[in-house]
Coordinates of C-alpha atoms and ligand atoms in Angstrom, one line a residue:
M7 CA -19.4 -8.6 -12.6
P8 CA -16.5 -10.7 -12.2
R9 CA -16.2 -12.5 -9.0
I10 CA -12.9 -12.8 -7.7
V11 CA -11.6 -14.1 -4.2
V12 CA -8.7 -12.5 -2.8
V13 CA -6.8 -14.8 -0.1
G14 CA -4.5 -12.6 1.7
S15 CA -3.0 -10.4 4.5
V16 CA -4.9 -7.0 5.9
N17 CA -2.7 -5.1 8.4
M18 CA -3.3 -1.5 10.1
D19 CA -0.3 0.4 8.9
L20 CA 0.9 2.7 11.8
V21 CA 2.7 5.7 10.1
V22 CA 5.1 8.3 12.3
T23 CA 7.2 10.7 10.2
T24 CA 10.6 12.0 11.9
P25 CA 13.3 13.6 10.8
R26 CA 15.7 10.6 11.1
F27 CA 16.1 7.0 11.7
A28 CA 16.4 6.4 15.2
A29 CA 19.9 5.0 15.7
P30 CA 20.3 1.8 18.2
G31 CA 18.9 2.9 21.9
E32 CA 18.2 5.8 20.8
T33 CA 15.1 7.9 21.6
L34 CA 13.6 10.5 18.7
L35 CA 11.0 13.0 18.8
G36 CA 8.9 12.4 16.1
G37 CA 6.5 14.0 13.8
S38 CA 3.0 13.5 13.3
F39 CA 1.6 9.2 13.8
Q40 CA -0.8 8.3 11.7
T41 CA -3.0 4.9 10.9
F42 CA -3.6 3.2 7.6
P43 CA -4.9 0.2 6.3
G44 CA -3.0 -2.1 3.8
G45 CA -1.8 -4.9 3.1
K46 CA -1.3 -6.8 -0.4
G47 CA -4.3 -8.3 0.4
A48 CA -6.7 -5.7 1.1
N49 CA -4.8 -3.7 -0.8
Q50 CA -5.6 -5.9 -3.8
A51 CA -9.3 -6.9 -3.1
V52 CA -10.3 -2.8 -3.1
A53 CA -8.4 -2.3 -6.2
A54 CA -10.4 -5.4 -7.9
A55 CA -13.3 -4.1 -5.9
R56 CA -13.0 -0.8 -7.4
L57 CA -12.9 -1.3 -11.2
G58 CA -16.1 -3.6 -10.7
A59 CA -15.8 -7.0 -9.4
E60 CA -17.3 -9.0 -6.5
V61 CA -15.2 -9.4 -4.5
T62 CA -14.5 -12.5 -1.2
F63 CA -11.6 -11.8 0.8
I64 CA -10.5 -15.0 2.9
G65 CA -8.1 -13.7 6.2
C66 CA -7.8 -13.2 9.1
V67 CA -7.7 -10.2 12.3
G68 CA -7.4 -10.1 15.6
R69 CA -10.0 -9.6 18.2
D70 CA -9.1 -6.2 18.3
P71 CA -10.3 -2.3 17.6
W72 CA -8.0 -2.1 14.2
G73 CA -9.7 -5.7 13.2
A74 CA -13.3 -4.4 13.6
E75 CA -12.0 -1.1 11.7
L76 CA -10.1 -3.1 8.8
R77 CA -13.4 -5.2 8.4
E78 CA -15.9 -2.4 8.3
L79 CA -13.6 -0.9 5.9
L80 CA -13.1 -3.7 2.9
A81 CA -17.3 -3.9 3.9
S82 CA -17.7 -0.5 2.6
E83 CA -16.3 -1.1 -0.7
Q84 CA -18.6 -3.7 -1.1
I85 CA -16.2 -6.9 -0.3
D86 CA -17.8 -9.5 1.1
V87 CA -16.0 -10.1 4.4
A88 CA -18.0 -12.9 5.7
H89 CA -14.4 -15.5 5.4
L90 CA -12.8 -12.5 7.0
L91 CA -11.8 -14.4 10.4
S92 CA -11.3 -12.5 13.8
R93 CA -9.3 -14.4 15.8
G94 CA -9.3 -14.4 19.9
G95 CA -5.2 -14.5 20.7
E96 CA -4.0 -13.0 17.5
R97 CA -3.3 -9.5 16.7
T98 CA -4.2 -7.5 14.0
G99 CA -1.7 -7.4 12.1
V100 CA 0.3 -4.3 11.5
A101 CA 3.3 -2.9 9.6
V102 CA 5.4 -0.1 11.8
I103 CA 6.4 2.4 9.1
T104 CA 8.6 5.4 9.8
V105 CA 9.2 7.8 6.8
D106 CA 12.3 10.8 7.3
A107 CA 12.2 14.2 5.8
A108 CA 14.2 12.7 2.8
G109 CA 11.1 10.8 2.2
Q110 CA 12.7 7.4 2.7
N111 CA 10.8 4.6 4.8
S112 CA 12.1 1.6 7.1
I113 CA 8.7 -0.4 7.7
I114 CA 8.6 -3.9 10.1
V115 CA 5.7 -5.8 9.4
A116 CA 3.9 -8.3 12.4
S117 CA 2.0 -10.1 10.7
G118 CA -0.3 -11.2 13.5
A119 CA -3.2 -13.0 12.7
N120 CA -2.4 -13.3 8.8
M121 CA -0.3 -15.9 10.1
A122 CA -3.0 -17.7 12.2
L123 CA -5.0 -18.8 8.0
T124 CA -5.5 -22.1 8.2
T125 CA -6.2 -24.9 5.4
R126 CA -8.9 -25.5 7.3
D127 CA -10.3 -21.7 7.2
V128 CA -10.0 -22.0 3.0
E129 CA -11.3 -25.5 3.3
A130 CA -14.7 -23.8 5.4
A131 CA -14.5 -20.9 2.2
R132 CA -14.4 -23.9 -0.3
E133 CA -18.0 -23.0 -1.6
A134 CA -17.1 -19.2 -2.7
I135 CA -13.6 -21.0 -4.2
E136 CA -15.5 -22.9 -6.4
Q137 CA -17.9 -20.1 -7.2
A138 CA -15.3 -17.3 -8.3
D139 CA -14.0 -16.4 -11.6
A140 CA -10.5 -16.1 -10.3
L141 CA -8.7 -16.9 -7.2
L142 CA -5.9 -14.2 -6.2
M143 CA -3.0 -14.6 -4.1
Q144 CA 0.3 -12.7 -2.3
L145 CA 2.5 -14.7 -0.4
E146 CA 1.3 -12.5 2.9
S147 CA -0.2 -15.7 4.3
P148 CA 0.6 -19.3 5.7
L149 CA 1.8 -21.2 2.5
P150 CA -0.4 -24.0 3.3
A151 CA -3.0 -22.1 3.2
V152 CA -2.4 -20.7 -0.2
Q153 CA -1.5 -24.4 -1.5
R154 CA -4.9 -25.4 -0.2
A155 CA -6.8 -22.6 -2.0
A156 CA -4.7 -22.7 -5.0
E157 CA -5.8 -26.6 -5.1
I158 CA -9.7 -26.3 -4.9
A159 CA -9.4 -23.4 -7.4
R160 CA -7.1 -26.1 -9.7
Q161 CA -10.4 -28.5 -9.4
H162 CA -12.8 -26.1 -10.2
D163 CA -11.1 -25.0 -13.3
V164 CA -10.9 -21.5 -11.7
P165 CA -8.4 -19.5 -12.9
V166 CA -5.5 -18.8 -9.6
I167 CA -3.7 -16.3 -10.1
L168 CA -0.6 -15.7 -7.9
N169 CA 1.5 -12.4 -7.1
A170 CA 4.1 -13.5 -5.4
A171 CA 5.2 -11.0 -3.3
P172 CA 6.4 -10.8 -0.8
A173 CA 9.3 -13.2 -2.9
Q174 CA 10.2 -16.0 -2.5
R175 CA 11.6 -19.7 -4.1
L176 CA 7.9 -21.7 -4.3
P177 CA 7.5 -25.2 -3.9
A178 CA 6.6 -26.9 -7.4
A179 CA 3.4 -28.5 -5.9
L180 CA 2.2 -25.0 -5.5
L181 CA 3.7 -23.7 -9.2
E182 CA 2.0 -26.2 -11.0
C183 CA -1.2 -24.9 -10.0
V184 CA -0.9 -21.2 -10.7
D185 CA -2.4 -19.7 -14.1
V186 CA -1.2 -17.0 -13.8
L187 CA 2.0 -15.6 -12.0
I188 CA 2.4 -11.8 -11.2
V189 CA 5.8 -10.5 -10.2
N190 CA 7.9 -7.4 -10.2
E191 CA 11.5 -7.6 -11.6
W192 CA 13.7 -8.3 -8.4
E193 CA 10.8 -11.0 -7.6
S194 CA 11.1 -12.5 -11.1
R195 CA 14.8 -13.2 -9.8
V196 CA 14.3 -14.9 -6.4
V197 CA 11.3 -16.5 -8.0
S198 CA 13.3 -17.9 -11.0
N199 CA 16.8 -18.5 -8.9
L200 CA 17.7 -16.7 -12.2
H201 CA 20.2 -13.5 -10.6
D202 CA 22.3 -13.0 -14.3
P203 CA 21.8 -9.6 -14.9
A204 CA 23.0 -10.2 -18.5
L205 CA 19.5 -11.9 -18.7
S206 CA 16.4 -10.1 -20.0
Q207 CA 13.2 -9.7 -18.3
A208 CA 11.7 -11.4 -21.6
Q209 CA 14.2 -14.5 -20.9
V210 CA 13.2 -14.6 -16.9
A211 CA 9.8 -14.7 -17.5
S212 CA 10.6 -17.5 -20.3
H213 CA 11.8 -19.5 -17.4
L214 CA 9.4 -19.0 -15.1
C215 CA 6.5 -20.1 -17.9
S216 CA 8.6 -23.4 -18.1
L217 CA 8.4 -23.6 -14.3
S218 CA 4.8 -22.8 -14.2
G219 CA 3.5 -24.4 -17.1
G220 CA 1.3 -20.9 -17.0
H221 CA 0.8 -17.2 -17.9
V222 CA 3.7 -15.2 -16.3
V223 CA 3.7 -11.1 -16.1
V224 CA 6.8 -8.7 -14.8
T225 CA 6.1 -5.5 -13.8
L226 CA 8.5 -3.0 -14.8
G227 CA 7.4 -0.1 -12.9
R228 CA 7.6 3.2 -15.0
D229 CA 8.3 0.9 -17.9
G230 CA 4.6 -0.9 -17.7
A231 CA 5.1 -4.7 -18.3
V232 CA 5.3 -8.0 -19.9
H233 CA 3.8 -10.7 -20.8
C234 CA 4.9 -14.5 -21.3
D235 CA 2.8 -17.6 -22.3
G236 CA 5.8 -19.4 -23.2
Q237 CA 5.1 -18.6 -27.0
T238 CA 4.5 -15.2 -27.3
T239 CA 5.8 -12.3 -25.6
T240 CA 4.1 -9.2 -25.0
R241 CA 5.1 -6.1 -24.1
R242 CA 3.2 -2.8 -23.0
P243 CA 4.3 0.9 -21.3
A244 CA 2.7 2.4 -18.5
P245 CA 0.9 5.5 -19.1
R246 CA 3.1 8.7 -17.9
V247 CA 2.1 10.2 -14.6
D248 CA 3.5 12.0 -12.2
V249 CA 4.7 10.1 -9.8
I250 CA 3.6 10.7 -6.2
D251 CA 4.4 7.8 -4.1
T252 CA 4.8 4.4 -5.5
T253 CA 3.2 2.4 -2.0
A254 CA 0.9 0.3 -3.8
A255 CA 1.6 0.0 -7.0
G256 CA 2.0 -3.7 -7.5
D257 CA -1.3 -4.1 -5.5
A258 CA -3.2 -2.3 -8.2
F259 CA -2.0 -3.9 -11.1
A260 CA -2.4 -7.1 -9.6
G261 CA -5.8 -6.2 -8.9
A262 CA -6.7 -4.8 -12.2
W263 CA -5.3 -7.0 -14.3
T264 CA -7.1 -10.5 -12.6
V265 CA -10.4 -7.8 -13.2
G266 CA -9.4 -7.6 -17.6
W267 CA -8.4 -12.1 -17.2
C268 CA -12.0 -12.5 -15.7
E269 CA -13.8 -10.2 -18.1
G270 CA -12.2 -11.9 -21.3
L271 CA -10.0 -9.2 -22.4
S272 CA -7.2 -9.8 -24.6
I273 CA -3.7 -9.7 -23.1
E274 CA -2.9 -6.3 -24.3
Q275 CA -5.9 -5.1 -23.4
T276 CA -5.4 -6.8 -19.4
L277 CA -1.8 -5.9 -20.0
A278 CA -3.5 -1.4 -20.4
L279 CA -6.1 -1.8 -18.6
A280 CA -3.4 -3.2 -15.4
N281 CA -0.3 -0.8 -16.5
A282 CA -3.2 2.2 -15.8
A283 CA -4.1 1.3 -12.6
G284 CA -0.8 1.0 -11.6
A285 CA -0.1 4.0 -13.1
A286 CA -2.8 5.8 -11.7
A287 CA -1.9 4.4 -7.3
V288 CA 1.7 6.0 -8.0
S289 CA 0.1 9.6 -8.9
R290 CA -1.5 9.6 -5.2
R291 CA -0.3 9.4 -2.1
G292 CA -1.5 6.0 0.1
A293 CA -2.2 2.3 -0.5
I294 CA -6.2 2.0 -0.6
P295 CA -6.7 5.7 -1.0
S296 CA -5.0 5.8 -4.3
L297 CA -6.4 2.6 -5.5
P298 CA -8.4 3.8 -8.9
R299 CA -12.2 3.7 -9.7
R300 CA -12.9 2.7 -12.9
S301 CA -13.2 5.8 -14.8
E302 CA -10.2 7.2 -13.7
V303 CA -8.6 4.4 -15.3
E304 CA -10.8 4.4 -18.3
S305 CA -9.9 8.6 -18.9
L306 CA -6.2 7.3 -18.9
L307 CA -6.2 4.7 -21.6
S308 CA -8.2 7.3 -23.9
A309 CA -6.0 9.8 -23.1
A310 CA -2.9 7.3 -23.5
K311 CA -4.5 6.7 -26.5
S312 CA -5.2 10.1 -28.2
R313 CA -1.3 11.5 -26.9
P314 CA 0.4 11.6 -30.4
K315 CA 3.3 9.1 -30.5
Ligands
LIG3 P1 5.7 -3.3 -7.2 O1 5.4 -2.0 -6.8 O2 5.3 -4.4 -7.0 O3 7.4 -2.9 -6.9 P2 6.1 -2.4 -10.2 O4 7.4 -0.8 -9.6 O5 6.5 -2.5 -11.2 O6 5.7 -3.7 -8.9 O7 4.4 -1.0 -10.5 C1 3.2 -1.8 -10.9 C2 3.0 -1.6 -12.1 O8 2.7 0.1 -12.0 C3 3.9 -1.0 -12.7 O9 3.9 -2.5 -14.1 C4 3.4 0.3 -13.8 O10 1.8 -0.3 -14.3 C5 2.7 1.1 -12.8 N1 4.1 2.0 -12.6 C6 5.1 1.7 -11.2 N2 5.5 2.6 -11.2 C7 5.4 3.3 -12.6 C8 5.6 4.6 -12.8 N3 6.8 5.6 -12.5 N4 4.7 5.6 -13.7 C9 3.8 4.3 -14.7 N5 3.2 3.6 -13.9 C10 3.9 3.1 -13.0

């Protein structure tokens, strides 16, 4: 069982349906209201745990009912939450989401407690990071905490996998610590600062490799993903599925990539595993409810193998 430490965000998604988006100053009567657990960190932690990893989560919630609910949810997925802090004076992170009749959404994230994660908190979880087979992070947590975790991992030869989402330019000191950078197409352009549409994804990936000195994976939605290690570029399509909801596709991919990487699979096999997890996630509604278990991913993989070319 690979041991994976995730440093990241955990949010409660507050979703209300509406016939249309409200204009400034307008009050609308909407439809149903539901809450769903989310946050890139939590999604990726659950994705990895469902595929068979032993996951430890480092993050922060508020001392409120949503924080307690999210802690319980992660624990119910067999994730170690000893380093999920409950911080007084902070509110658990929320994403306020309205979904209109056409299925479009508008999202506002109040990061709350997620942004209270300090370098000290990360230091306190040092042992878990040191003993891990990989450290997986995103950018919904404060950059100093992400940087510190990366440094601790680096000092102990623990591979650092960074999903640079939401997209932002990254300090060189962080990029230097990253073994695998996972980005979607938009994020690849922002992180590399290469916006020329004439450049191919492989060229952007190769430039990102030269910045980080490590591996780069660019996810390409239904077209799968491309991996680049500075010398070789490997591209693999995603399995074909009926798309229901693309929420958390990137999170499923990042969690699965990390599991495959820790298990010592080849690049082709790791890409295939991650694409299958991403494809499974788009074929179901929601974030965490859409994340697949290993058996489902394996069936998608064997179906793709047996399909005539
Ligand atoms: P993000 O969700 O972060 O924007 P992508 O859209 O690139 O990232 O999706 C991440 C991964 O999810 C893809 O690399 C692919 O494996 C899978 N995926 C996304 N959309 C589809 C789709 N329409 N069909 C099959 N797989 C998909």
